[in-house]
Coordinates of C-alpha atoms in Angstrom, one line a residue:
M201 CA 0.0 0.0 -0.1
T202 CA 1.3 3.4 -0.9
K203 CA 2.0 5.8 2.0
Y204 CA 0.5 9.3 2.1
S205 CA 1.8 10.9 5.2
P206 CA 2.7 13.5 6.3
N207 CA 0.0 15.2 4.3
E208 CA -2.6 13.5 6.3
A209 CA -1.0 13.7 9.6
D210 CA -1.9 15.9 12.6
A211 CA -4.8 17.6 11.0
N212 CA -6.7 19.3 13.8
N213 CA -10.3 19.8 13.0
G214 CA -11.9 22.9 14.5
S215 CA -8.6 24.6 15.5
T216 CA -7.9 28.0 14.4
Y217 CA -4.4 28.6 13.1
T218 CA -5.1 32.2 11.6
A219 CA -2.2 33.8 13.4
E220 CA 0.2 31.1 12.5
F221 CA -1.2 31.0 8.9
L222 CA -0.3 34.7 8.4
R223 CA 3.1 34.5 9.9
V224 CA 4.0 31.3 7.7
K225 CA 2.5 32.9 4.6
G226 CA 4.7 35.9 5.0
L227 CA 7.9 33.8 5.3
A228 CA 6.7 31.8 2.3
E229 CA 6.3 34.8 0.1
R230 CA 9.7 35.6 1.0
G231 CA 10.9 32.4 -0.4
V232 CA 11.6 30.4 2.7
A233 CA 11.3 26.8 1.6
N234 CA 10.3 25.3 4.9
A235 CA 7.6 27.8 5.3
Q236 CA 6.4 27.2 1.7
H237 CA 6.0 23.5 2.6
S238 CA 4.2 24.4 5.8
L239 CA 1.8 26.8 4.0
G240 CA 1.1 23.7 1.5
F241 CA 0.5 21.6 4.5
M242 CA -2.1 24.2 5.9
Y243 CA -3.9 24.5 2.7
F244 CA -4.0 20.8 2.3
N245 CA -5.5 20.4 5.9
G246 CA -7.4 23.6 6.1
Q247 CA -5.6 25.1 9.1
G248 CA -6.1 28.7 9.6
V249 CA -7.5 28.9 6.0
A250 CA -10.1 27.3 3.7
Q251 CA -9.0 23.9 2.6
S252 CA -7.4 24.1 -1.1
F253 CA -5.6 21.3 -2.6
E254 CA -4.9 23.5 -5.6
L255 CA -3.1 26.0 -3.5
A256 CA -1.4 23.2 -1.5
V257 CA 0.1 22.1 -4.7
V258 CA 1.2 25.7 -5.6
W259 CA 3.2 26.0 -2.4
Y260 CA 4.5 22.3 -2.3
R261 CA 5.9 22.9 -5.7
Q262 CA 7.8 26.0 -4.8
A263 CA 9.3 24.2 -1.7
A264 CA 10.0 21.1 -3.8
Q265 CA 11.8 23.1 -6.6
S266 CA 14.1 24.3 -3.8
G267 CA 15.0 20.8 -3.2
L268 CA 13.1 20.3 0.1
E269 CA 12.6 16.4 0.2
H270 CA 9.4 16.3 2.2
A271 CA 7.9 18.9 -0.2
Q272 CA 9.1 16.8 -3.1
Y273 CA 7.5 13.7 -1.5
N274 CA 4.2 15.4 -0.7
L275 CA 4.1 16.8 -4.3
G276 CA 4.4 13.2 -5.5
V277 CA 1.5 12.3 -3.3
M278 CA -0.6 14.9 -4.8
Y279 CA 0.1 13.7 -8.3
Q280 CA -0.5 10.1 -7.3
K281 CA -3.7 10.7 -5.7
G282 CA -4.9 13.4 -8.2
Q283 CA -5.6 16.0 -5.4
G284 CA -5.3 19.6 -6.7
V285 CA -3.8 18.4 -10.0
A286 CA -4.8 15.7 -12.6
Q287 CA -3.7 12.4 -11.6
D288 CA -0.4 11.7 -13.2
F289 CA 1.8 8.7 -12.0
E290 CA 4.8 9.8 -14.0
E291 CA 5.0 13.0 -12.2
A292 CA 4.3 11.2 -9.0
A293 CA 7.4 8.9 -9.6
A294 CA 9.6 12.0 -10.7
W295 CA 9.0 13.8 -7.4
Y296 CA 9.3 10.7 -5.3
R297 CA 12.7 10.0 -7.0
K298 CA 14.0 13.5 -6.2
A299 CA 13.1 13.0 -2.5
A300 CA 14.3 9.3 -2.5
E301 CA 17.6 10.2 -3.7
Q302 CA 18.1 12.5 -0.9
G303 CA 17.3 9.5 1.5
Y304 CA 13.7 10.3 2.4
A305 CA 12.4 6.9 3.4
A306 CA 8.6 7.3 2.7
A307 CA 9.4 8.5 -1.0
Q308 CA 11.7 5.6 -1.3
Y309 CA 8.9 3.3 -0.2
N310 CA 6.4 4.9 -2.7
L311 CA 8.8 4.8 -5.5
G312 CA 9.2 1.1 -4.9
W313 CA 5.5 0.5 -4.9
L314 CA 5.3 2.3 -8.2
Y315 CA 7.9 0.1 -9.8
A316 CA 6.2 -2.9 -8.3
K317 CA 2.9 -1.9 -9.8
G318 CA 4.3 -0.4 -13.0
Q319 CA 2.4 2.8 -12.5
G320 CA 4.3 5.8 -14.0
V321 CA 7.4 3.8 -14.5
A322 CA 7.9 0.3 -16.3
N323 CA 7.1 -2.7 -14.0
D324 CA 10.5 -3.5 -12.5
T325 CA 10.9 -5.9 -9.5
Q326 CA 14.6 -5.2 -9.2
Q327 CA 14.0 -1.4 -8.9
A328 CA 11.0 -1.9 -6.5
M329 CA 13.5 -4.3 -4.4
H330 CA 16.2 -1.5 -4.6
W331 CA 13.9 1.2 -3.2
F332 CA 12.1 -0.9 -0.6
A333 CA 15.7 -2.0 0.8
K334 CA 16.7 1.6 1.1
A335 CA 13.6 2.5 3.1
A336 CA 13.7 -0.8 5.0
E337 CA 17.3 0.0 6.2
Q338 CA 16.1 3.3 7.6
G339 CA 13.4 1.4 9.7
D340 CA 10.4 2.0 7.4
A341 CA 8.1 -0.8 8.6
G342 CA 6.1 -0.9 5.4
A343 CA 9.1 -1.3 3.3
Q344 CA 10.3 -4.0 5.6
N345 CA 7.1 -5.8 5.1
N346 CA 7.2 -5.4 1.4
L347 CA 10.8 -6.6 1.3
G348 CA 9.8 -9.6 3.4
M349 CA 7.1 -10.5 0.9
M350 CA 9.5 -10.2 -2.0
Y351 CA 11.8 -12.8 -0.4
D352 CA 8.6 -14.9 0.4
T353 CA 7.3 -14.9 -3.1
G354 CA 10.9 -14.9 -4.9
K355 CA 9.9 -11.7 -6.8
G356 CA 12.9 -9.7 -7.9
V357 CA 15.2 -12.0 -5.6
P358 CA 15.8 -15.7 -5.1
Q359 CA 13.0 -17.0 -2.7
D360 CA 14.4 -17.3 0.7
F361 CA 12.0 -17.8 3.5
K362 CA 14.6 -16.9 6.3
Q363 CA 15.2 -13.5 4.8
A364 CA 11.3 -13.0 4.5
I365 CA 11.1 -13.8 8.2
F366 CA 13.9 -11.5 9.1
W367 CA 12.2 -8.6 7.5
Y368 CA 8.7 -9.5 8.6
R369 CA 10.0 -9.7 12.2
K370 CA 11.6 -6.2 11.9
A371 CA 8.3 -4.8 10.7
A372 CA 6.1 -6.9 13.2
E373 CA 8.1 -5.6 16.2
Q374 CA 7.3 -2.0 15.2
G375 CA 3.6 -3.0 15.4
Y376 CA 3.1 -3.1 11.5
A377 CA 0.0 -5.2 11.4
R378 CA 0.3 -6.8 7.9
A379 CA 3.7 -7.9 8.9
Q380 CA 2.5 -9.5 12.3
F381 CA 0.0 -11.4 10.0
N382 CA 2.6 -12.4 7.6
L383 CA 4.8 -13.7 10.5
G384 CA 1.9 -15.5 11.9
L385 CA 1.4 -17.3 8.4
R386 CA 5.0 -18.4 8.5
Y387 CA 4.8 -19.9 11.8
D388 CA 1.5 -21.5 10.8
N389 CA 3.1 -23.1 7.6
G390 CA 6.6 -23.7 9.2
Q391 CA 8.2 -21.7 6.3
G392 CA 11.5 -20.1 7.4
V393 CA 10.9 -21.1 11.0
P394 CA 9.8 -24.3 12.8
Q395 CA 6.1 -24.7 12.8
D396 CA 4.7 -23.1 16.0
V397 CA 0.8 -22.7 16.4
G398 CA 1.2 -20.7 19.5
Q399 CA 3.6 -18.2 17.8
A400 CA 1.1 -18.0 14.8
L401 CA -1.9 -17.2 17.2
S402 CA 0.3 -14.6 18.9
W403 CA 1.0 -12.7 15.9
Y404 CA -2.3 -13.0 14.5
R405 CA -3.9 -11.7 17.7
K406 CA -1.4 -8.7 17.5
A407 CA -2.6 -8.0 14.0
A408 CA -6.4 -8.6 14.7
D409 CA -6.2 -6.4 17.8
Q410 CA -5.2 -3.5 15.4
G411 CA -8.1 -4.3 13.2
Y412 CA -6.3 -6.1 10.4
A413 CA -9.1 -8.1 8.8
P414 CA -7.2 -11.1 7.4
A415 CA -5.7 -11.8 10.9
Q416 CA -9.1 -11.5 12.4
F417 CA -10.3 -14.0 10.0
N418 CA -7.5 -16.4 10.6
L419 CA -8.1 -16.1 14.3
A420 CA -11.6 -16.7 13.9
L421 CA -10.9 -19.9 11.9
R422 CA -8.9 -21.2 14.8
F423 CA -11.7 -20.7 17.2
D424 CA -14.2 -22.0 14.8
K425 CA -12.4 -25.3 14.3
G426 CA -10.6 -25.7 17.5
D427 CA -7.3 -25.9 15.7
G428 CA -4.5 -25.2 18.0
I429 CA -6.7 -23.5 20.4
T430 CA -9.9 -24.4 22.4
Q431 CA -12.8 -24.4 20.3
D432 CA -15.1 -21.3 21.0
A433 CA -18.0 -20.6 18.7
Q434 CA -18.5 -17.3 20.3
K435 CA -15.0 -15.9 19.9
A436 CA -15.1 -17.2 16.3
I437 CA -18.2 -15.1 15.6
L438 CA -16.6 -12.2 17.4
W439 CA -13.7 -12.3 15.2
Y440 CA -15.6 -13.1 12.0
R441 CA -17.8 -10.2 12.7
R442 CA -15.1 -7.7 13.3
A443 CA -13.6 -8.7 9.9
A444 CA -16.9 -8.9 8.2
E445 CA -17.7 -5.4 9.2
Q446 CA -14.7 -4.3 7.3
D447 CA -16.0 -6.0 4.2
H448 CA -13.8 -9.1 4.5
A449 CA -15.7 -11.5 2.0
S450 CA -14.6 -14.7 3.4
S451 CA -15.5 -13.6 7.0
Q452 CA -19.0 -12.5 5.6
F453 CA -19.4 -15.9 3.9
N454 CA -18.4 -17.8 7.1
L455 CA -20.9 -15.8 9.2
G456 CA -23.4 -16.7 6.6
L457 CA -22.7 -20.4 7.2
I458 CA -22.8 -20.0 11.0
Y459 CA -26.4 -18.4 10.8
D460 CA -27.5 -20.9 8.2
N461 CA -26.5 -23.8 10.4
G462 CA -27.1 -22.3 13.8
Q463 CA -23.6 -22.7 15.1
G464 CA -23.1 -20.9 18.2
V465 CA -26.3 -18.7 17.4
P466 CA -29.9 -19.3 16.8
R467 CA -30.4 -20.3 13.3
D468 CA -31.4 -17.2 11.3
E469 CA -32.1 -17.6 7.7
Q470 CA -32.5 -13.7 7.0
K471 CA -29.0 -13.1 8.7
A472 CA -27.5 -16.0 6.6
L473 CA -28.8 -14.5 3.5
D474 CA -27.7 -10.9 4.4
W475 CA -24.1 -12.0 4.9
Y476 CA -24.0 -14.3 1.9
R477 CA -25.3 -11.3 -0.2
K478 CA -22.5 -9.1 1.2
A479 CA -19.9 -11.4 0.4
A480 CA -21.4 -12.4 -3.0
E481 CA -21.5 -8.7 -4.0
Q482 CA -17.8 -8.6 -3.4
G483 CA -17.3 -11.5 -5.8
H484 CA -17.0 -14.4 -3.3
A485 CA -17.9 -17.3 -5.4
A486 CA -19.0 -19.7 -2.7
A487 CA -21.3 -17.0 -1.5
Q488 CA -22.6 -16.3 -4.9
N489 CA -23.4 -20.1 -5.3
N490 CA -25.1 -20.1 -1.8
L491 CA -27.3 -17.1 -2.8
G492 CA -28.1 -18.8 -6.0
L493 CA -29.2 -21.9 -4.0
R494 CA -31.6 -19.5 -1.9
Y495 CA -33.2 -18.2 -4.9
D496 CA -33.3 -21.6 -6.8
H497 CA -35.2 -23.2 -3.8
G498 CA -37.0 -20.3 -2.3
Q499 CA -35.2 -20.5 1.0
G500 CA -35.5 -17.4 2.9
V501 CA -36.5 -15.4 -0.2
E502 CA -39.3 -15.8 -2.9
Q503 CA -38.3 -18.4 -5.3
D504 CA -36.7 -16.6 -8.4
Y505 CA -34.9 -18.9 -11.0
E506 CA -33.6 -15.6 -12.9
Q507 CA -31.9 -14.4 -9.7
A508 CA -30.6 -18.0 -9.1
Q509 CA -29.1 -18.2 -12.6
L510 CA -27.5 -14.9 -12.2
W511 CA -25.7 -15.7 -9.0
Y512 CA -24.8 -19.2 -10.3
R513 CA -23.4 -17.7 -13.5
K514 CA -21.2 -15.3 -11.5
A515 CA -19.8 -18.1 -9.4
A516 CA -19.6 -20.4 -12.4
E517 CA -17.5 -17.7 -14.4
Q518 CA -15.0 -17.7 -11.4
G519 CA -14.8 -21.6 -12.0
F520 CA -16.8 -22.6 -9.0
P521 CA -17.8 -26.2 -9.7
G522 CA -20.9 -26.4 -7.5
A523 CA -22.4 -23.1 -9.2
Q524 CA -21.4 -24.7 -12.8
Y525 CA -23.4 -27.8 -12.0
H526 CA -26.4 -25.8 -10.7
L527 CA -26.3 -23.7 -13.7
G528 CA -26.4 -26.8 -15.8
L529 CA -29.3 -28.0 -13.9
L530 CA -31.1 -24.9 -14.7
Y531 CA -30.5 -25.0 -18.3
D532 CA -31.7 -28.7 -18.4
A533 CA -34.9 -27.7 -16.7
G534 CA -35.4 -24.4 -18.5
H535 CA -35.6 -22.6 -15.1
G536 CA -34.7 -18.8 -15.4
V537 CA -33.2 -19.6 -19.0
V538 CA -34.3 -21.2 -22.2
T539 CA -34.0 -24.9 -22.0
D540 CA -30.7 -25.8 -23.7
H541 CA -29.3 -29.4 -23.0
Q542 CA -26.1 -28.5 -24.7
E543 CA -25.6 -25.5 -22.6
A544 CA -26.3 -27.8 -19.6
I545 CA -23.8 -30.3 -20.6
F546 CA -21.2 -27.6 -21.2
W547 CA -21.5 -26.5 -17.5
Y548 CA -21.8 -30.1 -16.2
R549 CA -18.4 -30.7 -18.0
K550 CA -16.7 -27.6 -16.4
A551 CA -17.8 -28.8 -13.1
A552 CA -16.9 -32.5 -13.7
D553 CA -13.5 -31.7 -15.1
Q554 CA -12.9 -29.9 -11.6
G555 CA -13.9 -33.2 -9.6
H556 CA -17.6 -32.3 -9.0
L557 CA -19.0 -35.9 -8.2
R558 CA -22.6 -35.3 -9.2
A559 CA -21.6 -33.6 -12.4
Q560 CA -19.3 -36.4 -13.2
F561 CA -22.3 -39.0 -12.5
D562 CA -24.7 -37.0 -14.3
L563 CA -22.3 -36.8 -17.5
G564 CA -21.9 -40.6 -17.1
L565 CA -25.7 -40.9 -17.2
R566 CA -26.0 -38.8 -20.1
Y567 CA -23.6 -40.9 -22.2
E568 CA -25.2 -44.0 -21.0
T569 CA -28.8 -43.0 -22.0
G570 CA -27.7 -40.8 -25.0
R571 CA -29.7 -37.8 -23.7
G572 CA -28.3 -34.6 -25.2
V573 CA -25.2 -36.4 -26.4
P574 CA -24.6 -39.4 -28.7
Q575 CA -24.9 -42.7 -26.7
D576 CA -21.4 -43.8 -25.6
Y577 CA -21.0 -46.5 -23.0
R578 CA -17.2 -46.0 -22.9
K579 CA -17.4 -42.3 -22.1
A580 CA -20.3 -43.2 -19.6
M581 CA -17.9 -45.6 -17.8
G582 CA -15.1 -43.1 -17.9
W583 CA -17.1 -40.4 -16.2
Y584 CA -18.8 -43.0 -13.7
R585 CA -15.3 -44.1 -12.9
R586 CA -14.0 -40.6 -12.0
A587 CA -17.0 -40.2 -9.3
A588 CA -16.7 -43.8 -8.3
E589 CA -12.9 -43.4 -7.4
Q590 CA -13.9 -40.6 -5.3
D591 CA -16.3 -42.9 -3.4
Y592 CA -19.5 -41.7 -4.9
A593 CA -21.9 -44.6 -4.2
A594 CA -24.2 -44.0 -7.0
A595 CA -21.5 -43.9 -9.6
Q596 CA -20.0 -47.1 -8.2
Y597 CA -23.3 -48.7 -8.6
S598 CA -23.8 -47.6 -12.2
L599 CA -20.4 -48.6 -13.1
G600 CA -21.0 -52.0 -11.7
L601 CA -24.2 -52.2 -13.8
L602 CA -22.2 -51.4 -17.0
F603 CA -19.7 -54.1 -16.2
D604 CA -22.6 -56.4 -15.5
N605 CA -24.2 -55.7 -19.0
D606 CA -23.2 -58.4 -21.4
D607 CA -23.9 -55.9 -24.2
G608 CA -21.8 -53.2 -22.6
P609 CA -18.3 -52.2 -23.8
Q610 CA -16.5 -54.3 -21.4
P611 CA -18.4 -57.0 -19.5
D612 CA -16.6 -58.1 -16.4
C613 CA -18.5 -59.7 -13.7
H614 CA -15.4 -59.5 -11.1
Q615 CA -15.4 -55.7 -11.8
A616 CA -19.2 -55.5 -11.5
N617 CA -19.0 -57.2 -8.1
Q618 CA -16.1 -55.0 -6.9
W619 CA -18.2 -51.8 -7.6
Y620 CA -21.3 -53.2 -6.3
R621 CA -19.5 -54.1 -3.0
K622 CA -18.0 -50.5 -2.9
A623 CA -21.5 -49.0 -3.1
A624 CA -23.1 -51.6 -0.8
E625 CA -20.7 -50.8 1.9
Q626 CA -21.8 -47.1 1.6
N627 CA -25.4 -48.3 2.3
H628 CA -26.5 -48.0 -1.4
T629 CA -29.7 -50.1 -1.5
Q630 CA -29.7 -51.3 -5.1
A631 CA -26.0 -52.1 -4.8
Q632 CA -26.7 -54.1 -1.6
F633 CA -29.4 -56.1 -3.4
A634 CA -27.3 -56.5 -6.5
L635 CA -24.4 -58.0 -4.3
G636 CA -27.0 -60.2 -2.6
L637 CA -28.2 -61.5 -5.9
R638 CA -24.7 -62.3 -7.0
Y639 CA -24.0 -64.2 -3.9
D640 CA -27.5 -65.9 -4.3
N641 CA -26.6 -67.1 -7.8
G642 CA -23.0 -67.6 -7.6
L643 CA -22.4 -64.8 -10.5
G644 CA -18.8 -64.0 -10.4
L645 CA -18.0 -65.2 -7.0
P646 CA -18.7 -68.4 -5.1
R647 CA -22.4 -69.1 -4.1
D648 CA -22.9 -68.0 -0.6
Y649 CA -26.5 -68.0 0.8
A650 CA -25.2 -66.4 4.2
Q651 CA -23.5 -63.6 2.4
A652 CA -26.6 -63.4 0.0
H653 CA -28.9 -63.2 3.2
H654 CA -26.7 -60.5 4.7
W655 CA -26.8 -58.1 1.7
Y656 CA -30.6 -58.7 1.1
L657 CA -31.3 -58.0 4.7
Q658 CA -29.4 -54.6 4.2
A659 CA -31.4 -53.7 1.3
A660 CA -34.7 -54.9 2.6
G661 CA -34.3 -52.8 5.7
Q662 CA -34.3 -49.9 3.5
G663 CA -37.5 -50.9 1.9
H664 CA -36.2 -52.7 -1.2
A665 CA -39.2 -54.8 -2.3
R666 CA -37.3 -57.3 -4.4
A667 CA -34.8 -57.9 -1.6
Q668 CA -37.7 -58.3 0.8
F669 CA -39.3 -60.9 -1.4
N670 CA -35.9 -62.8 -1.8
L671 CA -35.5 -62.8 1.9
G672 CA -39.0 -64.3 2.3
L673 CA -38.1 -67.0 -0.1
M674 CA -34.9 -67.8 1.9
Y675 CA -36.7 -68.1 5.2
L676 CA -39.3 -70.3 3.5
A677 CA -36.7 -72.6 2.0
G678 CA -34.1 -72.4 4.8
Q679 CA -31.3 -71.1 2.4
G680 CA -28.5 -69.4 4.4
V681 CA -30.8 -69.2 7.4
P682 CA -32.8 -71.8 9.5
A683 CA -36.2 -72.2 7.8
D684 CA -38.8 -69.8 9.5
A685 CA -42.2 -69.6 8.0
G686 CA -43.0 -66.6 10.4
Q687 CA -40.1 -64.5 9.1
A688 CA -40.9 -65.7 5.6
W689 CA -44.5 -64.5 6.1
L690 CA -43.4 -61.1 7.3
W691 CA -40.9 -60.3 4.5
L692 CA -43.3 -61.5 1.8
T693 CA -46.0 -59.3 3.2
M694 CA -43.8 -56.4 3.3
A695 CA -42.7 -57.2 -0.4
E696 CA -46.5 -57.4 -1.4
R697 CA -47.2 -54.1 0.4
A698 CA -44.2 -52.4 -1.5
G699 CA -46.0 -53.4 -4.8
F700 CA -44.1 -56.6 -5.5
A701 CA -47.0 -58.6 -6.8
A702 CA -45.3 -61.9 -7.0
A703 CA -44.9 -62.2 -3.3
A704 CA -48.6 -62.8 -3.0
R705 CA -48.2 -66.3 -4.7
Y706 CA -45.9 -67.5 -1.6
L707 CA -47.8 -66.1 1.2
G708 CA -50.3 -68.9 1.4
S709 CA -47.5 -71.5 1.6
A710 CA -45.9 -69.5 4.3
A711 CA -49.1 -68.9 6.3
S712 CA -49.9 -72.7 6.1
R713 CA -46.8 -73.5 8.0
I714 CA -47.6 -71.1 10.9
E715 CA -49.8 -71.9 13.9
P716 CA -53.0 -69.8 13.9
A717 CA -52.2 -67.9 17.2
Q718 CA -48.8 -67.1 15.8
L719 CA -50.2 -65.8 12.5
A720 CA -52.6 -63.8 14.3
Q721 CA -49.7 -62.1 16.2
L722 CA -47.9 -61.5 13.0
R723 CA -51.0 -60.0 11.4
E724 CA -51.2 -57.6 14.3
R725 CA -47.7 -56.9 14.2
M726 CA -47.8 -55.9 10.6
E727 CA -51.0 -53.9 11.1
G728 CA -49.1 -51.8 13.6
S729 CA -46.2 -51.3 11.5
P730 CA -45.7 -48.2 9.2
G731 CA -46.4 -48.6 5.5

């Protein structure tokens, strides 16, 4: 950040400096350079006279032309900010250089900044480094911090974390908040110093206490997660809020999440929405996505697909995969946009290429069914596999089905079983049934009625009608379990209730093997059960 003192220093609102103004004016008009500079300062701050940036420039210029370094510096500031003159970075750089060459540290810092930004001079990291170093050696904390950052990133010098730490520490010990934050980061990451969470927190707090928003955010994160510090939701909220009130977008977003989930505060959809909006309006992609979701589903706001697509698009164009996927869904459904399956696929692919599981799965489904794209089982398998390898159960099951398909591109019952098992172990109902069926019939693995029973039971407990039917038959025949007509009758009845008509054909057989009193109890039990 460019420095602008001493123009902005020591302005005393409401004080009358008329007598002093007249004295200084007399000296200035007689050509006394220090008086000319002081008169410029008085015009700049409105001390003893009406404020006038134009007259401040006039008197700074006269003092600067006499070689007075702080006047040269202040004139540079006026040109850089466009106060009293048209903004002109070249003129700013010229006047900073005159003061810098006289050893004026603030001018050296600002000249370094112009070289770093390429404003008024060619972008030149070596020159930026040169002038920052000059100012840093005079104890200028901002220059010390910038020098540390250049060593940190390897801009203009070979990357050197130890040198970065050296300069950060010099600035931090002078109370320079950004350097305190940067030093905290280095202790956090163990770059240039041994990793030390306690030191990191100490420096974050020093910067946070001075109102430095990124440090307040990092401190809030620590309290939020209990990372290296006792978890404390209230302190997390306090620090998030302090940063959020300074328009720190990530803090605003996290506050939105806190109110959305009711973490440490009563759940409040309106406050969540307000914080999401503040962050979204600053370009925070995750907040834009969440705001889109609110409008998409009418959560806390009236449902508005046009607003949903607007916010999804802002996040999607920043590469946020969730928003890309949701924008694809809107194009698929024609919500807030004209239905366009090709555009939907475009956004699904963007999200899928970044590892978005649902987008990968949906693309696989598109290629499997030929909806919006030419049917291509190999491409379907490719997209399913990418999601399946990230443990997305629906994709694992679908991949198993493709391997299970004799007309598919690569029939392989062993691969089918492997993917069914992975999905089944994640409680995917259809995969549990499919694995039970494989054990039941010895498809690609040894027939094992006990294992078949195990997996049917898992699926049946989640309401899978065919698994309930198969369980009923196993209890009726005593396959993998002791024969039990009562259990058979219960599972067959559940299957019939769930719409599996074939179960009715076996209910009579099961009922005939049950004592009337027991059957009455079973009927009573079923009548009392849901569904």
